[in-house]
CSV table of C-alpha atoms in Angstrom, one decimal:
chain,number,residue,atom,x,y,z
A,97,MET,CA,13.1,54.0,-95.4
A,98,ASP,CA,10.2,52.9,-93.2
A,99,THR,CA,10.3,49.2,-92.6
A,100,SER,CA,7.2,49.0,-90.4
A,101,VAL,CA,5.0,46.0,-90.9
A,102,LEU,CA,2.2,47.9,-89.3
A,103,LYS,CA,2.1,51.7,-89.2
A,104,VAL,CA,-0.9,53.4,-87.5
A,105,SER,CA,-0.8,57.1,-88.2
A,106,HIS,CA,-3.0,59.8,-86.5
A,107,LEU,CA,-6.2,57.7,-86.3
A,108,LYS,CA,-9.2,59.7,-85.3
A,109,LYS,CA,-12.8,58.4,-84.9
A,110,LEU,CA,-16.0,60.3,-84.3
A,111,ILE,CA,-19.2,58.4,-83.5
A,112,GLN,CA,-22.3,60.6,-83.4
A,113,LYS,CA,-20.1,63.6,-83.1
A,114,LYS,CA,-18.4,62.2,-80.1
A,115,LEU,CA,-14.6,61.8,-80.3
A,116,ILE,CA,-13.8,58.2,-79.5
A,117,ILE,CA,-10.2,58.0,-80.9
A,118,GLU,CA,-7.9,61.0,-80.9
A,119,ASP,CA,-4.6,61.0,-82.8
A,120,VAL,CA,-3.6,57.4,-82.2
A,121,SER,CA,-0.2,56.4,-83.7
A,122,PHE,CA,2.2,53.5,-83.3
A,123,ASP,CA,4.1,51.0,-85.3
A,124,ILE,CA,5.3,47.4,-85.3
A,125,GLN,CA,8.5,46.1,-86.9
A,126,ALA,CA,9.1,42.7,-88.4
A,127,GLY,CA,9.2,39.9,-85.8
A,128,GLU,CA,8.0,42.1,-82.9
A,129,ILE,CA,5.2,41.2,-80.5
A,130,VAL,CA,3.4,44.3,-79.3
A,131,GLY,CA,0.8,44.3,-76.5
A,132,PHE,CA,-2.1,46.7,-76.8
A,133,LEU,CA,-3.7,47.5,-73.5
A,134,GLY,CA,-6.5,49.8,-72.3
A,135,PRO,CA,-9.3,50.0,-69.8
A,136,ASN,CA,-12.9,49.3,-70.8
A,137,GLY,CA,-14.1,52.2,-72.9
A,138,SER,CA,-10.6,53.4,-73.7
A,139,GLY,CA,-10.9,53.0,-77.5
A,140,LYS,CA,-8.9,49.8,-77.7
A,141,THR,CA,-11.5,47.7,-79.5
A,142,THR,CA,-12.4,50.6,-81.8
A,143,THR,CA,-8.8,51.0,-82.8
A,144,LEU,CA,-8.4,47.3,-83.4
A,145,ARG,CA,-11.5,47.3,-85.6
A,146,MET,CA,-10.1,50.2,-87.7
A,147,ILE,CA,-6.8,48.3,-88.1
A,148,VAL,CA,-8.5,45.2,-89.5
A,149,GLY,CA,-10.9,47.2,-91.7
A,150,LEU,CA,-14.1,46.6,-89.7
A,151,SER,CA,-14.5,50.3,-89.0
A,152,THR,CA,-13.5,53.3,-91.1
A,153,PRO,CA,-11.5,56.0,-89.4
A,154,THR,CA,-12.7,59.6,-89.5
A,155,SER,CA,-9.2,60.6,-90.4
A,156,GLY,CA,-5.7,59.1,-90.3
A,157,ASP,CA,-4.5,55.9,-91.9
A,158,VAL,CA,-3.3,52.4,-91.4
A,159,GLU,CA,-0.4,51.0,-93.5
A,160,ILE,CA,0.3,47.2,-93.5
A,161,CYS,CA,3.6,46.3,-95.3
A,162,GLY,CA,3.5,49.7,-96.9
A,163,TYR,CA,0.0,49.4,-98.3
A,164,SER,CA,-2.5,52.0,-97.2
A,165,LEU,CA,-5.8,50.5,-95.9
A,166,LYS,CA,-7.6,53.5,-97.5
A,167,LYS,CA,-6.0,53.2,-100.9
A,168,GLU,CA,-5.0,49.5,-101.3
A,169,PHE,CA,-7.3,47.7,-98.9
A,170,VAL,CA,-7.0,44.2,-100.5
A,171,LYS,CA,-3.2,44.3,-100.8
A,172,ALA,CA,-3.0,45.6,-97.2
A,173,MET,CA,-5.3,42.9,-95.7
A,174,SER,CA,-3.7,40.1,-97.7
A,175,ASN,CA,-0.8,40.5,-95.3
A,176,VAL,CA,-2.9,40.2,-92.1
A,177,GLY,CA,-4.2,37.2,-90.2
A,178,CYS,CA,-6.4,37.8,-87.2
A,179,ILE,CA,-8.5,36.4,-84.4
A,180,ILE,CA,-11.1,38.9,-83.3
A,181,GLU,CA,-13.6,37.7,-80.7
A,182,GLY,CA,-12.6,34.1,-80.9
A,183,PRO,CA,-12.2,31.6,-83.8
A,184,ASP,CA,-15.2,30.9,-86.1
A,185,LEU,CA,-15.4,27.1,-86.4
A,186,TYR,CA,-17.9,24.4,-87.3
A,187,ASP,CA,-18.2,21.9,-84.5
A,188,TYR,CA,-19.4,19.1,-86.7
A,189,MET,CA,-16.4,19.2,-89.0
A,190,SER,CA,-12.8,18.2,-88.3
A,191,GLY,CA,-10.2,20.8,-87.6
A,192,TYR,CA,-8.7,20.0,-90.9
A,193,ARG,CA,-12.0,20.4,-92.8
A,194,ASN,CA,-12.5,23.8,-91.2
A,195,LEU,CA,-9.1,24.8,-92.6
A,196,GLU,CA,-9.9,23.4,-96.0
A,197,LEU,CA,-13.2,25.3,-96.1
A,198,LEU,CA,-11.4,28.6,-95.3
A,199,ALA,CA,-8.6,27.8,-97.8
A,200,SER,CA,-11.2,27.2,-100.6
A,201,MET,CA,-12.1,30.9,-100.5
A,202,SER,CA,-8.6,31.8,-101.7
A,203,LYS,CA,-7.1,30.4,-104.9
A,204,ASP,CA,-3.5,31.0,-103.5
A,205,VAL,CA,-3.8,28.7,-100.4
A,206,THR,CA,-2.5,25.1,-101.1
A,207,LYS,CA,-2.7,21.9,-99.1
A,208,LYS,CA,1.0,22.4,-98.2
A,209,ASP,CA,0.1,25.8,-96.7
A,210,ILE,CA,-2.6,24.1,-94.6
A,211,ASP,CA,-0.2,21.4,-93.4
A,212,GLU,CA,2.4,24.0,-92.5
A,213,ALA,CA,-0.1,26.0,-90.5
A,214,VAL,CA,-1.2,22.9,-88.6
A,215,ALA,CA,2.4,22.1,-87.8
A,216,LEU,CA,3.1,25.6,-86.6
A,217,VAL,CA,0.3,25.4,-84.0
A,218,GLY,CA,1.2,21.8,-83.0
A,219,MET,CA,-2.1,20.2,-83.9
A,220,GLU,CA,-0.8,17.4,-86.2
A,221,ASN,CA,-2.0,14.5,-83.9
A,222,ARG,CA,-5.6,15.9,-83.5
A,223,ILE,CA,-6.3,17.8,-86.7
A,224,HIS,CA,-8.7,15.2,-88.1
A,225,ASP,CA,-10.8,15.0,-84.9
A,226,LYS,CA,-14.1,16.8,-84.9
A,227,VAL,CA,-14.0,20.3,-83.4
A,228,ALA,CA,-16.8,19.3,-81.0
A,229,VAL,CA,-14.3,17.2,-79.0
A,230,TYR,CA,-11.6,19.8,-78.9
A,231,SER,CA,-10.6,21.6,-75.7
A,232,MET,CA,-10.8,25.4,-75.7
A,233,GLY,CA,-7.0,25.5,-76.2
A,234,MET,CA,-7.2,23.3,-79.2
A,235,LYS,CA,-9.9,25.4,-80.8
A,236,GLN,CA,-7.8,28.5,-80.2
A,237,ARG,CA,-4.9,26.7,-82.0
A,238,ILE,CA,-7.1,26.0,-85.0
A,239,GLY,CA,-8.2,29.6,-85.0
A,240,LEU,CA,-4.5,30.6,-85.1
A,241,ALA,CA,-3.9,28.1,-87.9
A,242,GLN,CA,-6.8,29.8,-89.8
A,243,ALA,CA,-5.0,33.1,-89.4
A,244,LEU,CA,-1.8,31.6,-90.7
A,245,ILE,CA,-2.7,29.6,-93.8
A,246,HIS,CA,-2.2,32.5,-96.2
A,247,LYS,CA,1.2,33.2,-94.7
A,248,PRO,CA,0.6,36.7,-93.3
A,249,ARG,CA,3.3,39.0,-92.1
A,250,LEU,CA,1.1,40.5,-89.3
A,251,LEU,CA,-1.1,38.7,-86.8
A,252,ILE,CA,-3.7,40.6,-84.8
A,253,LEU,CA,-5.0,38.7,-81.8
A,254,ASP,CA,-7.8,40.0,-79.6
A,255,GLU,CA,-8.0,38.2,-76.3
A,256,PRO,CA,-6.5,35.0,-77.6
A,257,THR,CA,-6.2,33.3,-74.2
A,258,ASN,CA,-9.7,33.9,-73.1
A,259,GLY,CA,-11.1,30.7,-71.5
A,260,LEU,CA,-7.8,28.9,-71.5
A,261,ASP,CA,-6.4,27.1,-68.5
A,262,PRO,CA,-2.8,27.9,-67.3
A,263,GLN,CA,-1.3,25.1,-69.4
A,264,GLY,CA,-3.2,26.3,-72.5
A,265,ILE,CA,-2.1,29.8,-71.9
A,266,HIS,CA,1.5,28.8,-71.6
A,267,GLU,CA,1.4,26.7,-74.8
A,268,PHE,CA,-0.3,29.5,-76.7
A,269,ARG,CA,2.3,32.0,-75.5
A,270,GLU,CA,5.1,29.7,-76.7
A,271,ILE,CA,3.5,29.2,-80.1
A,272,VAL,CA,3.2,33.0,-80.6
A,273,LYS,CA,6.7,33.7,-79.5
A,274,ASN,CA,8.0,31.0,-81.8
A,275,LEU,CA,6.1,32.5,-84.8
A,276,ALA,CA,7.8,35.9,-84.1
A,277,ARG,CA,11.2,34.4,-83.5
A,278,GLU,CA,11.4,31.7,-86.2
A,279,LYS,CA,9.0,33.1,-88.9
A,280,ASN,CA,9.6,36.8,-88.4
A,281,ILE,CA,5.9,37.4,-88.1
A,282,SER,CA,4.8,40.6,-86.3
A,283,VAL,CA,2.1,40.3,-83.7
A,284,LEU,CA,-0.3,42.8,-82.2
A,285,ILE,CA,-2.0,41.3,-79.2
A,286,SER,CA,-4.8,42.7,-76.9
A,287,SER,CA,-5.4,40.9,-73.7
A,288,HIS,CA,-7.0,41.3,-70.2
A,289,LEU,CA,-4.2,39.2,-68.8
A,290,ILE,CA,-1.5,41.9,-68.3
A,291,SER,CA,0.9,39.4,-66.8
A,292,GLU,CA,0.8,37.4,-70.1
A,293,VAL,CA,1.5,40.6,-72.1
A,294,GLN,CA,4.5,41.2,-69.9
A,295,LEU,CA,5.8,37.6,-70.6
A,296,MET,CA,5.0,37.5,-74.3
A,297,CYS,CA,5.6,41.0,-75.7
A,298,ASP,CA,8.6,43.0,-76.8
A,299,ARG,CA,6.8,46.3,-76.5
A,300,VAL,CA,3.5,47.7,-75.2
A,301,SER,CA,1.2,50.5,-76.1
A,302,ILE,CA,-1.4,51.7,-73.6
A,303,ILE,CA,-4.5,53.5,-74.7
A,304,ASN,CA,-6.8,55.5,-72.4
A,305,ASN,CA,-9.6,58.0,-73.3
A,306,GLY,CA,-8.9,57.5,-77.0
A,307,ARG,CA,-5.2,58.4,-76.8
A,308,ILE,CA,-1.9,56.5,-76.5
A,309,ILE,CA,-0.6,57.4,-73.1
A,310,ARG,CA,2.5,55.2,-73.1
A,311,SER,CA,4.4,53.3,-75.8
A,312,ALA,CA,7.7,51.6,-74.9
A,313,SER,CA,9.7,48.4,-74.8
A,314,ILE,CA,8.7,46.1,-72.0
A,315,ASP,CA,12.1,46.6,-70.3
A,316,ASP,CA,11.9,50.4,-70.5
A,317,ALA,CA,8.3,50.5,-69.4
A,318,LEU,CA,9.0,48.6,-66.2
A,319,VAL,CA,12.1,50.6,-65.1
A,320,THR,CA,11.2,52.8,-62.1
A,321,GLY,CA,14.5,54.7,-61.7
A,322,GLU,CA,14.9,53.3,-58.2
A,323,VAL,CA,18.4,51.8,-57.7
A,324,VAL,CA,19.9,50.1,-54.7
A,325,TRP,CA,23.7,49.9,-54.3
A,326,THR,CA,25.5,47.5,-51.9
A,327,LEU,CA,28.9,49.1,-51.2
A,328,ASP,CA,31.6,49.6,-48.6
A,329,ASP,CA,30.9,53.2,-47.4
A,330,PRO,CA,27.3,54.2,-48.0
A,331,GLN,CA,27.6,57.4,-45.9
A,332,LYS,CA,30.4,58.7,-48.0
A,333,ALA,CA,28.6,57.6,-51.2
A,334,GLN,CA,25.5,59.4,-50.0
A,335,LEU,CA,27.4,62.7,-49.8
A,336,LEU,CA,28.9,62.1,-53.2
A,337,LEU,CA,25.5,61.6,-54.9
A,338,LYS,CA,24.1,64.7,-53.3
A,339,SER,CA,27.1,67.0,-54.0
A,340,THR,CA,27.8,65.8,-57.6
A,341,PHE,CA,24.4,64.7,-58.9
A,342,LYS,CA,21.9,66.4,-56.6
A,343,VAL,CA,20.5,63.0,-55.8
A,344,GLU,CA,19.0,62.3,-52.3
A,345,ALA,CA,19.8,58.7,-51.2
A,346,ALA,CA,18.7,56.7,-48.2
A,347,ILE,CA,21.0,54.4,-46.2
A,348,ALA,CA,20.1,51.0,-44.8
A,349,GLY,CA,23.0,49.0,-43.5
A,350,HIS,CA,25.5,48.7,-46.3
A,351,THR,CA,23.0,49.6,-49.0
A,352,LEU,CA,22.2,53.0,-50.6
A,353,ARG,CA,18.8,53.6,-52.2
A,354,ALA,CA,18.0,56.4,-54.6
A,355,THR,CA,15.7,57.3,-57.5
A,356,VAL,CA,17.8,58.4,-60.5
A,357,ASP,CA,17.3,59.2,-64.1
A,358,PRO,CA,18.0,55.9,-65.9
A,359,GLU,CA,20.0,57.8,-68.6
A,360,ARG,CA,22.4,59.0,-65.9
A,361,LEU,CA,22.8,55.7,-64.1
A,362,SER,CA,25.9,54.7,-66.0
A,363,GLU,CA,27.6,58.0,-65.3
A,364,ILE,CA,26.7,57.7,-61.6
A,365,ASN,CA,28.1,54.1,-61.4
A,366,ASN,CA,31.3,55.1,-63.1
A,367,THR,CA,31.8,58.1,-60.7
A,368,LEU,CA,31.3,55.8,-57.7
A,369,ILE,CA,33.9,53.4,-59.0
A,370,ALA,CA,36.3,56.1,-60.0
A,371,SER,CA,36.0,57.5,-56.5
A,372,GLY,CA,37.2,54.2,-55.0
A,373,PHE,CA,34.0,52.7,-53.8
A,374,ASP,CA,33.9,48.9,-53.6
A,375,ILE,CA,30.4,48.1,-55.2
A,376,THR,CA,29.4,44.5,-54.7
A,377,TYR,CA,25.9,44.7,-56.1
A,378,VAL,CA,23.6,47.1,-58.0
A,379,GLU,CA,19.9,46.3,-58.1
A,380,HIS,CA,17.5,48.1,-60.6
A,381,LYS,CA,14.1,48.1,-59.0
A,382,LYS,CA,11.3,47.2,-61.5
A,383,ARG,CA,7.5,47.3,-61.3
A,384,THR,CA,5.1,44.9,-63.0
A,385,LEU,CA,3.3,45.9,-66.2
A,386,GLU,CA,0.1,45.7,-64.1
A,387,ASP,CA,1.5,48.3,-61.7
A,388,LEU,CA,2.3,50.6,-64.6
A,389,PHE,CA,-1.1,50.1,-66.2
A,390,LEU,CA,-3.0,51.0,-63.1
A,391,SER,CA,-0.8,54.0,-62.3
A,392,LEU,CA,-1.4,55.4,-65.8
A,393,THR,CA,-5.1,54.6,-66.1
A,394,ASP,CA,-6.2,54.8,-62.5
A,395,LYS,CA,-8.6,52.0,-63.2
A,396,HIS,CA,-8.8,48.4,-62.2
A,397,THR,CA,-10.7,47.0,-65.2
A,398,ILE,CA,-9.6,46.4,-68.7
């Protein structure tokens, strides 16, 4: 049984006979935070617009909590809260009045729902101040509260930390992580700040030229396969790796460095131990998400 909160299946988009999106598929499970990255012109924004119903795919489908966007649009979108291109707020109203105004458009949203959303984003002490006096971070929190008042199971956040200072970015990150951890809300987040995606997300999908080119957990995405062992006899271990695993290793002092298939690392370590080597340290070299992004897209702008 498919338990995906969001399931994107084989999305395709033609604009004026030009193929913009080609066979894009990915999913998000309950409580997952997934980063969605891509260079400018990659198809990232077009894909997000299709997911939230602002653009119709040429083919393929989006399912939210099991509801097809094509066949059951209202039911599907009732499970979604989103911030696309920043929150839409009235400066002359208080934060609370902005939320009340939005809530009045839905018969199912109660005062209790509003109060709970305010608490989730940590705005209880300033919620009755006018939006005009809010910092950018406060406005973004109110925007997040707007997305939460109808208790969605999926949040879609497009560049949510734009314009925030480092403190605001940190606070927003912790709020989003808490929503996933404590409320089991799934989050799809697009951001130019790749370092933030690395800190915030469980998984990442990278799109380029209209296709998903990498989709993996953050941990798996950052593994390079490069391993450094500190052990008692690196020369002998070097010979063992070459003869048994066809792995070429370099020696530096008491360390041995090699690039290995991550799936074989456990077998290699067990063989070294069984052969009597005294291993004092094993380091798995990792890259940053930015390194991975640039290596896959060969671009320096997103």
